[in-house]
């Protein structure tokens, strides 16, 4: 099969629009290396691109994406841990100051976990991966919630659980405790475009930039 035409077209648009604006920045980043201050752990979902949502320029965000934006706990064994390797690189090589776990509404990974109570076959990567959601699910009282509310609460509990798992990395926990690295949870409403951020004191997710959001909805589209 040919290389997708959609990508050729997108690259052509990048060459005519973004590259001219960013060329000096790309050159400087190539010479001096990247120095992003923010790491984002997001879902691989095609609707939740951190660079798009946060309007990021080249070199600004160090991004790792996986199914359901999960940070696994610290497991120093001989297996290959892609997310943990990315965290190690972001924290200790790039020395990012912030780690943001970005979850989202209508997360297919979270829904799959909620709907398939039974574990999938042992050889199934997704089934095994989604088991990492179990500690989050244990904190949400499903019986008291509508199916839609349950998914939202589970998506948000998954963010909180990923942040808790960051604290199981011993060297990182020290940096967080001493205030050198800050961790944050964020939740993006795919249909609405609303963004909420975890309030550590209450454990609730609270809207941010609500005024800008209201303005955006008020502005005439065309
Ligand atoms: Zn997702």
Tab-separated table of C-alpha atoms and ligand atoms in Angstrom:
chain	number	residue	atom	x	y	z
A	1	UNK	CA	0.000	0.000	0.000
A	2	UNK	CA	1.134	3.519	-0.725
A	3	UNK	CA	2.088	5.945	2.002
A	4	UNK	CA	-1.226	7.595	2.996
A	5	UNK	CA	-2.071	10.541	0.758
A	6	UNK	CA	-3.634	12.290	3.755
A	7	UNK	CA	-0.198	12.465	5.377
A	8	UNK	CA	1.427	13.833	2.212
A	9	UNK	CA	-1.239	16.531	2.103
A	10	UNK	CA	-0.861	17.332	5.779
A	11	UNK	CA	2.914	17.551	5.448
A	12	UNK	CA	2.498	19.861	2.457
A	13	UNK	CA	0.290	22.140	4.547
A	14	UNK	CA	2.887	22.036	7.337
A	15	UNK	CA	5.562	23.101	4.818
A	16	UNK	CA	3.544	26.030	3.549
A	17	UNK	CA	2.044	27.241	6.831
A	18	UNK	CA	3.731	26.113	10.021
A	19	UNK	CA	7.338	25.551	8.980
A	20	UNK	CA	7.896	29.120	7.738
A	21	UNK	CA	6.592	30.436	11.085
A	22	UNK	CA	8.578	27.979	13.174
A	23	UNK	CA	11.729	27.486	11.107
A	24	UNK	CA	14.069	29.443	13.341
A	25	UNK	CA	12.622	27.674	16.368
A	26	UNK	CA	13.175	24.260	14.782
A	27	UNK	CA	16.784	25.224	13.955
A	28	UNK	CA	17.463	26.485	17.478
A	29	UNK	CA	15.921	23.336	18.975
A	30	UNK	CA	18.032	21.182	16.673
A	31	UNK	CA	21.206	22.949	17.779
A	32	UNK	CA	20.568	23.301	21.490
A	33	UNK	CA	18.379	20.240	22.018
A	34	UNK	CA	14.921	20.091	23.502
A	35	UNK	CA	14.234	21.614	26.930
A	36	UNK	CA	10.516	21.144	27.504
A	37	UNK	CA	9.338	22.030	31.007
A	38	UNK	CA	6.131	20.043	30.828
A	39	UNK	CA	5.595	16.346	30.328
A	40	UNK	CA	2.137	15.130	29.359
A	41	UNK	CA	0.964	11.548	29.751
A	42	UNK	CA	-2.103	11.267	27.542
A	43	UNK	CA	-4.334	8.722	25.860
A	44	UNK	CA	-3.521	7.509	22.357
A	45	UNK	CA	-7.086	8.462	21.370
A	46	UNK	CA	-6.950	10.370	18.077
A	47	UNK	CA	-9.259	13.081	19.418
A	48	UNK	CA	-7.073	14.043	22.365
A	49	UNK	CA	-3.808	15.390	21.005
A	50	UNK	CA	-2.061	17.364	23.802
A	51	UNK	CA	-0.214	19.576	21.296
A	52	UNK	CA	-3.509	20.596	19.712
A	53	UNK	CA	-5.480	21.053	22.957
A	54	UNK	CA	-2.742	23.106	24.643
A	55	UNK	CA	-1.736	24.915	21.433
A	56	UNK	CA	1.873	23.825	21.950
A	57	UNK	CA	4.804	24.833	19.797
A	58	UNK	CA	7.690	22.532	18.861
A	59	UNK	CA	9.861	21.760	21.883
A	60	UNK	CA	7.289	22.747	24.498
A	61	UNK	CA	5.737	19.440	25.514
A	62	UNK	CA	7.351	16.078	26.133
A	63	UNK	CA	4.472	13.727	25.382
A	64	UNK	CA	3.927	10.037	26.005
A	65	UNK	CA	0.626	8.509	24.958
A	66	UNK	CA	-0.828	5.080	25.613
A	67	UNK	CA	-4.191	3.371	25.952
A	68	UNK	CA	-6.166	5.276	28.622
A	69	UNK	CA	-3.312	7.565	29.805
A	70	UNK	CA	-2.145	5.095	32.431
A	71	UNK	CA	1.049	5.446	34.457
A	72	UNK	CA	1.865	1.984	35.787
A	73	UNK	CA	3.423	1.579	39.237
A	74	UNK	CA	7.195	1.339	39.656
A	75	UNK	CA	8.242	-2.195	38.723
A	76	UNK	CA	12.012	-2.544	38.499
A	77	UNK	CA	12.292	-5.933	36.829
A	78	UNK	CA	13.853	-7.140	33.590
A	79	UNK	CA	10.797	-6.474	31.415
A	80	UNK	CA	10.535	-3.499	29.075
A	81	UNK	CA	8.509	-0.657	30.592
A	82	UNK	CA	7.849	1.962	27.924
A	83	UNK	CA	5.945	4.456	30.057
A	84	UNK	CA	8.366	4.181	32.982
A	85	UNK	CA	11.296	4.685	30.589
A	86	UNK	CA	9.639	7.832	29.224
A	87	UNK	CA	9.046	9.124	32.764
A	88	UNK	CA	12.658	8.432	33.685
A	89	UNK	CA	13.863	10.288	30.588
A	90	UNK	CA	11.482	13.207	31.073
A	91	UNK	CA	12.319	13.675	34.747
A	92	UNK	CA	16.017	12.899	34.901
A	93	UNK	CA	17.336	13.725	31.418
A	94	UNK	CA	15.059	16.582	30.351
A	95	UNK	CA	14.359	17.685	33.930
A	96	UNK	CA	10.779	18.668	33.280
A	97	UNK	CA	9.173	20.652	36.090
A	98	UNK	CA	5.605	19.447	35.575
A	99	UNK	CA	4.009	16.100	34.803
A	100	UNK	CA	0.412	16.341	33.590
A	101	UNK	CA	-1.798	13.271	33.273
A	102	UNK	CA	-4.390	14.180	30.657
A	103	UNK	CA	-7.505	12.014	30.687
A	104	UNK	CA	-10.621	12.497	28.649
A	105	UNK	CA	-14.342	11.804	28.260
A	106	UNK	CA	-15.500	8.903	26.083
A	107	UNK	CA	-12.246	7.030	26.683
A	108	UNK	CA	-12.549	3.721	24.847
A	109	UNK	CA	-9.970	2.049	27.070
A	110	UNK	CA	-11.816	2.966	30.248
A	111	UNK	CA	-15.132	1.908	28.714
A	112	UNK	CA	-13.648	-1.448	27.697
A	113	UNK	CA	-12.552	-2.010	31.290
A	114	UNK	CA	-15.997	-1.037	32.601
A	115	UNK	CA	-17.836	-3.297	30.164
A	116	UNK	CA	-15.548	-6.330	30.239
A	117	UNK	CA	-15.408	-7.313	33.874
A	118	UNK	CA	-13.812	-10.611	32.941
A	119	UNK	CA	-10.103	-10.430	32.099
A	120	UNK	CA	-9.252	-11.052	28.475
A	121	UNK	CA	-6.971	-13.893	27.438
A	122	UNK	CA	-3.498	-13.895	29.050
A	123	UNK	CA	-1.895	-13.273	25.657
A	124	UNK	CA	-3.969	-10.175	25.067
A	125	UNK	CA	-1.927	-7.026	25.664
A	126	UNK	CA	-4.919	-4.758	26.137
A	127	UNK	CA	-6.545	-6.985	28.738
A	128	UNK	CA	-3.388	-7.071	30.790
A	129	UNK	CA	-2.780	-3.350	30.365
A	130	UNK	CA	-6.294	-2.431	31.415
A	131	UNK	CA	-5.911	-4.380	34.668
A	132	UNK	CA	-3.912	-1.354	35.783
A	133	UNK	CA	-7.283	0.405	36.081
A	134	UNK	CA	-8.431	-1.917	38.867
A	135	UNK	CA	-7.177	0.245	41.798
A	136	UNK	CA	-9.033	3.231	40.300
A	137	UNK	CA	-12.209	1.208	39.833
A	138	UNK	CA	-12.053	0.039	43.441
A	139	UNK	CA	-12.435	3.670	44.548
A	140	UNK	CA	-15.614	4.378	42.544
A	141	UNK	CA	-18.983	3.190	43.861
A	142	UNK	CA	-20.593	1.945	40.677
A	143	UNK	CA	-23.922	1.036	42.272
A	144	UNK	CA	-24.692	4.658	43.133
A	145	UNK	CA	-23.997	6.072	39.666
A	146	UNK	CA	-25.661	6.117	36.257
A	147	UNK	CA	-23.633	4.305	33.569
A	148	UNK	CA	-22.487	7.632	32.064
A	149	UNK	CA	-21.556	9.112	35.440
A	150	UNK	CA	-19.721	5.913	36.348
A	151	UNK	CA	-17.542	6.189	33.227
A	152	UNK	CA	-16.744	9.847	33.984
A	153	UNK	CA	-15.835	9.027	37.582
A	154	UNK	CA	-13.734	6.065	36.461
A	155	UNK	CA	-11.925	8.181	33.855
A	156	UNK	CA	-11.146	10.740	36.553
A	157	UNK	CA	-10.193	8.129	39.175
A	158	UNK	CA	-7.807	6.669	36.601
A	159	UNK	CA	-6.047	10.045	36.360
A	160	UNK	CA	-5.762	10.263	40.146
A	161	UNK	CA	-4.487	6.688	40.300
A	162	UNK	CA	-1.826	7.399	37.673
A	163	UNK	CA	-0.670	10.373	39.753
A	164	UNK	CA	-0.510	8.140	42.824
A	165	UNK	CA	1.556	5.622	40.861
A	166	UNK	CA	4.113	8.364	40.116
A	167	UNK	CA	4.827	8.432	43.845
A	168	UNK	CA	5.912	4.773	43.714
A	169	UNK	CA	9.008	5.805	41.707
A	170	UNK	CA	11.407	6.411	44.639
A	171	UNK	CA	13.679	9.060	43.107
A	172	UNK	CA	10.753	10.864	41.513
A	173	UNK	CA	8.785	10.823	44.778
A	174	UNK	CA	11.675	12.681	46.429
A	175	UNK	CA	11.601	15.366	43.733
A	176	UNK	CA	7.830	15.725	44.088
A	177	UNK	CA	8.012	15.901	47.877
A	178	UNK	CA	10.718	18.565	47.741
A	179	UNK	CA	8.674	20.644	45.275
A	180	UNK	CA	11.134	20.320	42.379
A	181	UNK	CA	8.572	18.486	40.245
A	182	UNK	CA	4.828	19.163	40.306
A	183	UNK	CA	2.210	16.695	39.153
A	184	UNK	CA	-1.227	17.554	37.828
A	185	UNK	CA	-4.378	15.865	36.573
A	186	UNK	CA	-6.447	17.254	33.699
A	187	UNK	CA	-9.634	16.018	32.056
A	188	UNK	CA	-10.748	17.003	28.557
A	189	UNK	CA	-14.370	16.825	27.435
A	190	UNK	CA	-14.103	15.690	23.840
A	191	UNK	CA	-17.637	16.697	22.823
A	192	UNK	CA	-17.703	20.009	24.683
A	193	UNK	CA	-14.064	21.087	24.593
A	194	UNK	CA	-14.214	21.800	28.341
A	195	UNK	CA	-11.077	21.321	30.443
A	196	UNK	CA	-11.042	20.478	34.157
A	197	UNK	CA	-8.041	20.239	36.436
A	198	UNK	CA	-7.695	18.143	39.575
A	199	UNK	CA	-8.035	20.131	42.805
A	200	UNK	CA	-5.827	18.215	45.233
A	201	UNK	CA	-7.575	19.538	48.362
A	202	UNK	CA	-11.023	18.257	47.417
A	203	UNK	CA	-10.066	15.510	44.998
A	204	UNK	CA	-12.551	16.997	42.509
A	205	UNK	CA	-11.913	18.145	38.957
A	206	UNK	CA	-12.638	21.850	38.473
A	207	UNK	CA	-13.149	23.796	35.257
A	208	UNK	CA	-10.320	26.027	34.076
A	209	UNK	CA	-10.420	28.933	31.623
A	210	UNK	CA	-14.211	28.983	31.907
A	211	UNK	CA	-14.313	32.593	30.747
A	212	UNK	CA	-12.289	31.897	27.613
A	213	UNK	CA	-14.523	28.903	26.989
A	214	UNK	CA	-17.685	31.017	27.262
A	215	UNK	CA	-16.153	33.587	24.915
A	216	UNK	CA	-15.259	30.898	22.399
A	217	UNK	CA	-18.825	29.618	22.369
A	218	UNK	CA	-20.209	33.138	22.000
A	219	UNK	CA	-17.980	34.137	19.101
A	220	UNK	CA	-19.631	33.822	15.711
A	221	UNK	CA	-18.268	30.814	13.864
A	222	UNK	CA	-18.719	32.279	10.369
B	1	LIG	ZN1	-8.745	7.338	25.976
